[in-house]
Coordinates of C-alpha atoms in Angstrom, one line a residue:
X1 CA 6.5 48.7 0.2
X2 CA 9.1 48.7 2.7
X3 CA 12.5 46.6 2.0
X4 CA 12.4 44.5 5.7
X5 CA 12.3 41.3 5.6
X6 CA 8.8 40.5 7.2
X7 CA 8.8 37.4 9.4
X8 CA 5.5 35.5 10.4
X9 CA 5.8 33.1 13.2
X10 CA 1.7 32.9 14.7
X11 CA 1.5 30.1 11.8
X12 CA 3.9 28.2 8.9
X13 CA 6.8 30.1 9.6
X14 CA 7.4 32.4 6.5
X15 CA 9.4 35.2 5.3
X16 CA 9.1 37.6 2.5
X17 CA 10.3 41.0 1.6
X18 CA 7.5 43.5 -0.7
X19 CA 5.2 40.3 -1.1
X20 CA 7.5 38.1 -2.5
X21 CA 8.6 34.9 -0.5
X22 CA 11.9 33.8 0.2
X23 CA 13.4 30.6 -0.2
X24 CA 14.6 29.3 3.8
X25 CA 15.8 26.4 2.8
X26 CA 15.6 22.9 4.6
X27 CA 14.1 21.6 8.2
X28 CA 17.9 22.8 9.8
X29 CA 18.1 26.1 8.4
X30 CA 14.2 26.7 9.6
X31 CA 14.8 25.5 13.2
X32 CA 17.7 28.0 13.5
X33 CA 15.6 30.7 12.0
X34 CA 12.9 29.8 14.1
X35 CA 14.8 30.0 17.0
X36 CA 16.0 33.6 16.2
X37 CA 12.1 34.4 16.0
X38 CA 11.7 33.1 19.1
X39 CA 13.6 35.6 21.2
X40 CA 14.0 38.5 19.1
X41 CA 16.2 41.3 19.8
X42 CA 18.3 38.5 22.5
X43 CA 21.3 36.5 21.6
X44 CA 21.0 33.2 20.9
X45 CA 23.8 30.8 22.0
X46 CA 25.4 28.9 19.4
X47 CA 25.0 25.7 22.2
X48 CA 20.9 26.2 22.5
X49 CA 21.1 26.4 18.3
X50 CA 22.8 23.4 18.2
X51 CA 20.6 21.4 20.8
X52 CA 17.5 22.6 18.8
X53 CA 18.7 21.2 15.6
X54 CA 19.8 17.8 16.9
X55 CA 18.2 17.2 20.6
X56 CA 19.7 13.4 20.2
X57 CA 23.4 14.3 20.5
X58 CA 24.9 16.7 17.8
X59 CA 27.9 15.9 15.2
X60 CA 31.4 17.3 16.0
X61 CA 31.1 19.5 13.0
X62 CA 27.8 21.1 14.6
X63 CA 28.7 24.6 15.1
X64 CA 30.2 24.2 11.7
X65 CA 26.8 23.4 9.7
X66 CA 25.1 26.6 12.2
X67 CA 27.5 29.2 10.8
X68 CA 26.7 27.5 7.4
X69 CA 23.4 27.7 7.8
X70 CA 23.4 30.9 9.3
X71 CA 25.4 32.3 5.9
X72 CA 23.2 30.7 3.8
X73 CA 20.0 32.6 5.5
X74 CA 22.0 35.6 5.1
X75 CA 22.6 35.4 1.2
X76 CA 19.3 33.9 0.8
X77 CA 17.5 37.8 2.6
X78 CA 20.4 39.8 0.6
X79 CA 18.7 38.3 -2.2
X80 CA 15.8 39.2 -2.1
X81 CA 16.5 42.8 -0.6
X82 CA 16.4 42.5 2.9
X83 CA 20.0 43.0 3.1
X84 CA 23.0 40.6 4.8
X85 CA 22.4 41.8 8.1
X86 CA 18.7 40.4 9.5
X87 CA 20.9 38.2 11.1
X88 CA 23.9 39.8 13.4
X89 CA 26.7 38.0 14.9
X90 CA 26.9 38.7 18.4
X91 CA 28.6 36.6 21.5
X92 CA 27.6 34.5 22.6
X93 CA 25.9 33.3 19.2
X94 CA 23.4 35.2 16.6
X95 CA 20.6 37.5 17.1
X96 CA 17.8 39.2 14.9
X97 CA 17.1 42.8 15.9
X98 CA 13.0 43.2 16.0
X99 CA 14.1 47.0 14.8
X100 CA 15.7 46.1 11.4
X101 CA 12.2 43.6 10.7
X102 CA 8.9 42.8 11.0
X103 CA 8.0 40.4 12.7
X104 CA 4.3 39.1 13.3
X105 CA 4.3 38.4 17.2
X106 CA 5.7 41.8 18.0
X107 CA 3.0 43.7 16.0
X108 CA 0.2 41.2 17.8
X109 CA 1.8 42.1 21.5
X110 CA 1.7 45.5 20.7
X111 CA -1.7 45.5 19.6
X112 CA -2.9 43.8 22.1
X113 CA -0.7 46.2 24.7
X114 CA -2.5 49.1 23.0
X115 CA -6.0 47.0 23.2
X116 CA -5.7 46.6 27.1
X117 CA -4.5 50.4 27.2
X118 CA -8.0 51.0 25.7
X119 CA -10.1 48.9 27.8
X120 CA -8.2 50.3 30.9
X121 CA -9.8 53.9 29.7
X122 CA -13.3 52.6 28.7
X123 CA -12.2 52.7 25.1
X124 CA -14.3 49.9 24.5
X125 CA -15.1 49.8 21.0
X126 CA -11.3 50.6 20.4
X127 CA -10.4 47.9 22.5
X128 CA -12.7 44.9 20.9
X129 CA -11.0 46.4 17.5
X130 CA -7.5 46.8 18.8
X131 CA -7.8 42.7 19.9
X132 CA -9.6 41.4 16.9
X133 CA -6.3 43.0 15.0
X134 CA -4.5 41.0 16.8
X135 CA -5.9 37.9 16.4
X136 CA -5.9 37.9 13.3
X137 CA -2.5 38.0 12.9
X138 CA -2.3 34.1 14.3
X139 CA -3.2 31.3 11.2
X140 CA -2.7 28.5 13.0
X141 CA -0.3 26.8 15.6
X142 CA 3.0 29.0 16.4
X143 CA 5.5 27.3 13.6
X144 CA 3.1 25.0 12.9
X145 CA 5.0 22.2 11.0
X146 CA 8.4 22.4 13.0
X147 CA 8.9 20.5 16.2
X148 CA 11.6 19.8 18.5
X149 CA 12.2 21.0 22.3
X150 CA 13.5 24.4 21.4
X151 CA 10.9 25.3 19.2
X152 CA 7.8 23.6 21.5
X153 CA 9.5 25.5 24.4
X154 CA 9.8 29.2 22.7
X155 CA 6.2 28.3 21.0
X156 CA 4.3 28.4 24.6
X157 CA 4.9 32.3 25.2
X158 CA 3.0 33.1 22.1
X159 CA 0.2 30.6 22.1
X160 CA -0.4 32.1 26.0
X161 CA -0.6 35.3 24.5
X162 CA -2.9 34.5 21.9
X163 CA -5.6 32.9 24.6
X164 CA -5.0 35.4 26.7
X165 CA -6.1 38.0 24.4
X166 CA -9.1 35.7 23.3
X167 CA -10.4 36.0 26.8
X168 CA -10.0 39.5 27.2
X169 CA -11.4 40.7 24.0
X170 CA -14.2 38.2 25.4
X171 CA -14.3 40.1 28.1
X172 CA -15.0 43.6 26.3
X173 CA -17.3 41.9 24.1
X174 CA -19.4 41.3 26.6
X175 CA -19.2 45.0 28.1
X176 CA -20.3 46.0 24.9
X177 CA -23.0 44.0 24.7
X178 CA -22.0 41.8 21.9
X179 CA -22.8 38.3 23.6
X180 CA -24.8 37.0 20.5
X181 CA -21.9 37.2 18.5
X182 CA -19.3 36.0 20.9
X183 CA -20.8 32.7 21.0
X184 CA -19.8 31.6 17.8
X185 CA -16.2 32.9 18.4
X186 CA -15.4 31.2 21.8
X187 CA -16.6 27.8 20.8
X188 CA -13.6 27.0 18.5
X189 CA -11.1 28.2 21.4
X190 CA -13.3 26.1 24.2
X191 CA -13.3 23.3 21.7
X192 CA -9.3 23.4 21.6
X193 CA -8.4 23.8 25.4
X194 CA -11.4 22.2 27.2
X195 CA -10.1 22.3 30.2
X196 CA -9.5 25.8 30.5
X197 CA -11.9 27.4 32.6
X198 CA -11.8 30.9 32.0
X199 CA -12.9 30.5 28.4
X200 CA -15.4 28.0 29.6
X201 CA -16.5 30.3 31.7
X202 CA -16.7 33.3 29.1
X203 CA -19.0 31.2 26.9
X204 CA -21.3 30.2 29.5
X205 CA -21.9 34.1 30.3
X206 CA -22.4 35.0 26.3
X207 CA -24.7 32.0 26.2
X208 CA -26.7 32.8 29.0
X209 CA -26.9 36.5 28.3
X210 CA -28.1 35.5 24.9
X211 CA -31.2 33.7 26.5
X212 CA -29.5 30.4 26.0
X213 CA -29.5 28.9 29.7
X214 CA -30.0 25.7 28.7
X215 CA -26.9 25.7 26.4
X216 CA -24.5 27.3 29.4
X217 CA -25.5 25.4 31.3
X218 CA -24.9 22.0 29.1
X219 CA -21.1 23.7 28.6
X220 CA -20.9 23.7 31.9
X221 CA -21.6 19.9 32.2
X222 CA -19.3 18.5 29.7
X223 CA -16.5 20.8 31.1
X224 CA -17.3 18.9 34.5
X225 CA -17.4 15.6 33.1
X226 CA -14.8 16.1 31.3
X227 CA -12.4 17.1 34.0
X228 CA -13.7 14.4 36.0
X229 CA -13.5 11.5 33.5
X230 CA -10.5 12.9 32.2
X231 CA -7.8 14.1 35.1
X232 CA -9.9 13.6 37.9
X233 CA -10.4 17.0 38.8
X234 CA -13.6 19.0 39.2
X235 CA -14.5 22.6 37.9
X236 CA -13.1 25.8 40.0
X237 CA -14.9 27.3 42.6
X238 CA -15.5 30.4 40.4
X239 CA -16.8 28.3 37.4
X240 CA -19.0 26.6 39.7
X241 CA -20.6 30.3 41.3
X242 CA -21.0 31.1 37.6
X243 CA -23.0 27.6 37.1
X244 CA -25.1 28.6 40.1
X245 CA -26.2 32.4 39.4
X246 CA -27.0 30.9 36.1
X247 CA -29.4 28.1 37.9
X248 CA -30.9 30.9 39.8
X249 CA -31.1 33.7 37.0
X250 CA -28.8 36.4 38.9
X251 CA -29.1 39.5 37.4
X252 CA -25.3 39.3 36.6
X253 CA -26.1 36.7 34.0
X254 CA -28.6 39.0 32.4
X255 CA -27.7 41.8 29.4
X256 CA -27.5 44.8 30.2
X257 CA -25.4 44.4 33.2
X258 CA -21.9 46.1 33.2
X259 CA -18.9 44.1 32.8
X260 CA -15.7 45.5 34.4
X261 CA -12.5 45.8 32.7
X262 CA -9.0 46.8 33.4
X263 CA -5.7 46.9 31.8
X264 CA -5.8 43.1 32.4
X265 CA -9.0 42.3 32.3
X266 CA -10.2 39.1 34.1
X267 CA -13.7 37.5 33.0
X268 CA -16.5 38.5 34.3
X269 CA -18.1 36.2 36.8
X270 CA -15.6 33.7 36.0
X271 CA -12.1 32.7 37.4
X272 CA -9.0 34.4 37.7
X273 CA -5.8 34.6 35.9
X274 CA -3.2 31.7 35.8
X275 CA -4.7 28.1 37.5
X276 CA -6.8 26.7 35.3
X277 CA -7.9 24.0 37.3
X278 CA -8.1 23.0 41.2
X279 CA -7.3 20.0 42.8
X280 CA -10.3 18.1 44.5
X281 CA -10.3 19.1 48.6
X282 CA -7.9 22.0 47.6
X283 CA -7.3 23.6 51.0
X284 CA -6.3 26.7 49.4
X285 CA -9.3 28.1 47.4
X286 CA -8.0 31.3 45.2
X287 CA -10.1 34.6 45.8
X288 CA -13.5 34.8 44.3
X289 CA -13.7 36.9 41.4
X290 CA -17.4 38.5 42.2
X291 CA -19.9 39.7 39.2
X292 CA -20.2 43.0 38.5

């Protein structure tokens, strides 16, 4: 087993070196750790350490206790063989070099670079395998059990990921024909951000190319009721097409019928990337995604 300290973020936030678990101490010493994690291989400013640990207005003796806790990180990884340095003093505060560790999120971006590599080449099965490795590196909220603006703020890059990589392993899924099995998978993430429509739009496809019409079609009704109940919006132009060549049974909703993907896969006969939702009597409809 290798002697780096191995950092996991996509969850608790924990640290260990050869299976064994170190000690990180107390809520303070965690946030500034966290924080670290955050933005590996960047410096952190002492300042953004010491807003993070108290966003109400710090003591005097603030950067004081952050060098203390910094030290006391440091003796608690030489400990357990991870050696003093995981932590490096650099102006215009401390960094942690994603070189010298391991640290969860960077293996799950690189897998899921490596997975949209795949997809881009028709590596399908590759792909789907590549993204389901991935995933499974998240258990649970980013630093689930810490708050506070630094950590909420740093938090959002990594849970974007994460759906992100959902609906694009969806996406391959689907090319490969797996749309029974998908079904089960997408309903926890639909269930956790209902109103985003791309994953809406992702189960309604697996649904109906399972022979489940009815179903899609009932998912596409409580996203619409919900939006409209809700934040008084209605579904996307693209989520309502997808709605409508469902209605009509379009050959696109059918199995069988290739599913395009690319190094950034959108979904197929759904919406595009970034808006989730649009505004009632938008005036600026995005481009169509059209089915394949």
């Amino acid at each position: 087993m290798s002697d780096r300290v191995n950092f996991r973020i996509l969850g608790p936030l924990r640290a260990g070196v050869r299976g064994e678990q170190i000690d990180l101490g107390g809520d303070r010493a965690r946030l500034v750790l966290a924080a670290l994690l955050l933005e590996p291989d960047r410096p952190v400013p002492v300042e953004r350490l010491v807003d993070g640990v108290w966003p109400d207005g710090p003591p005097e003796s603030a950067r004081t206790q952050i060098a203390i806790v910094v030290s006391g990180l440091r003796r608690a990884f030489c400990k357990a063989g991870g050696g003093r340095q995981v932590i490096e003093t650099v102006r215009p505060g401390y960094r942690i070099s994603g070189e010298s560790v391991t640290i969860d999120a960077l293996a799950a971006e690189r897998h899921i670079a490596a997975a949209r590599r795949d997809a881009a080449a028709r590596r399908l099965t590759s792909a789907a395998g590549r993204f389901r490795d991935a995933l499974a590196l998240w258990d649970g909220p980013v630093l689930s059990g810490l708050g506070g603006p630094l950590v909420e703020a740093g938090a959002v890059r990594w849970g974007e990921l994460r759906l992100a990589a959902v609906e694009e392993a969806a996406q391959v899924e689907l090319a490969l024909g797996r749309h029974r099995e998908l079904v089960g998978e997408l309903l926890g993430p639909v269930g956790e951000h209902p109103y985003r429509e791309r994953l809406r739009a992702l189960l309604m496809l697996a649904l109906a190319r399972a022979g489940r019409q009815s179903e899609a079609l009932d998912v596409y009704h409580e996203g619409r009721r919900r939006l409209d109940e809700e934040l008084g919006l209605e579904p996307g132009r693209e989520l309502r097409e997808l709605h409508d060549a469902i209605l009509r049974d379009d050959p696109s909703t059918h199995p069988g019928t290739p599913v395009a993907t690319s190094a950034h896969p959108g979904p197929p006969c759904a919406v595009p990337r970034g808006r989730a939702l649009r505004w009632r009597r938008t005036t600026d409809p995005a481009r169509a995604l059209r089915c394949c």
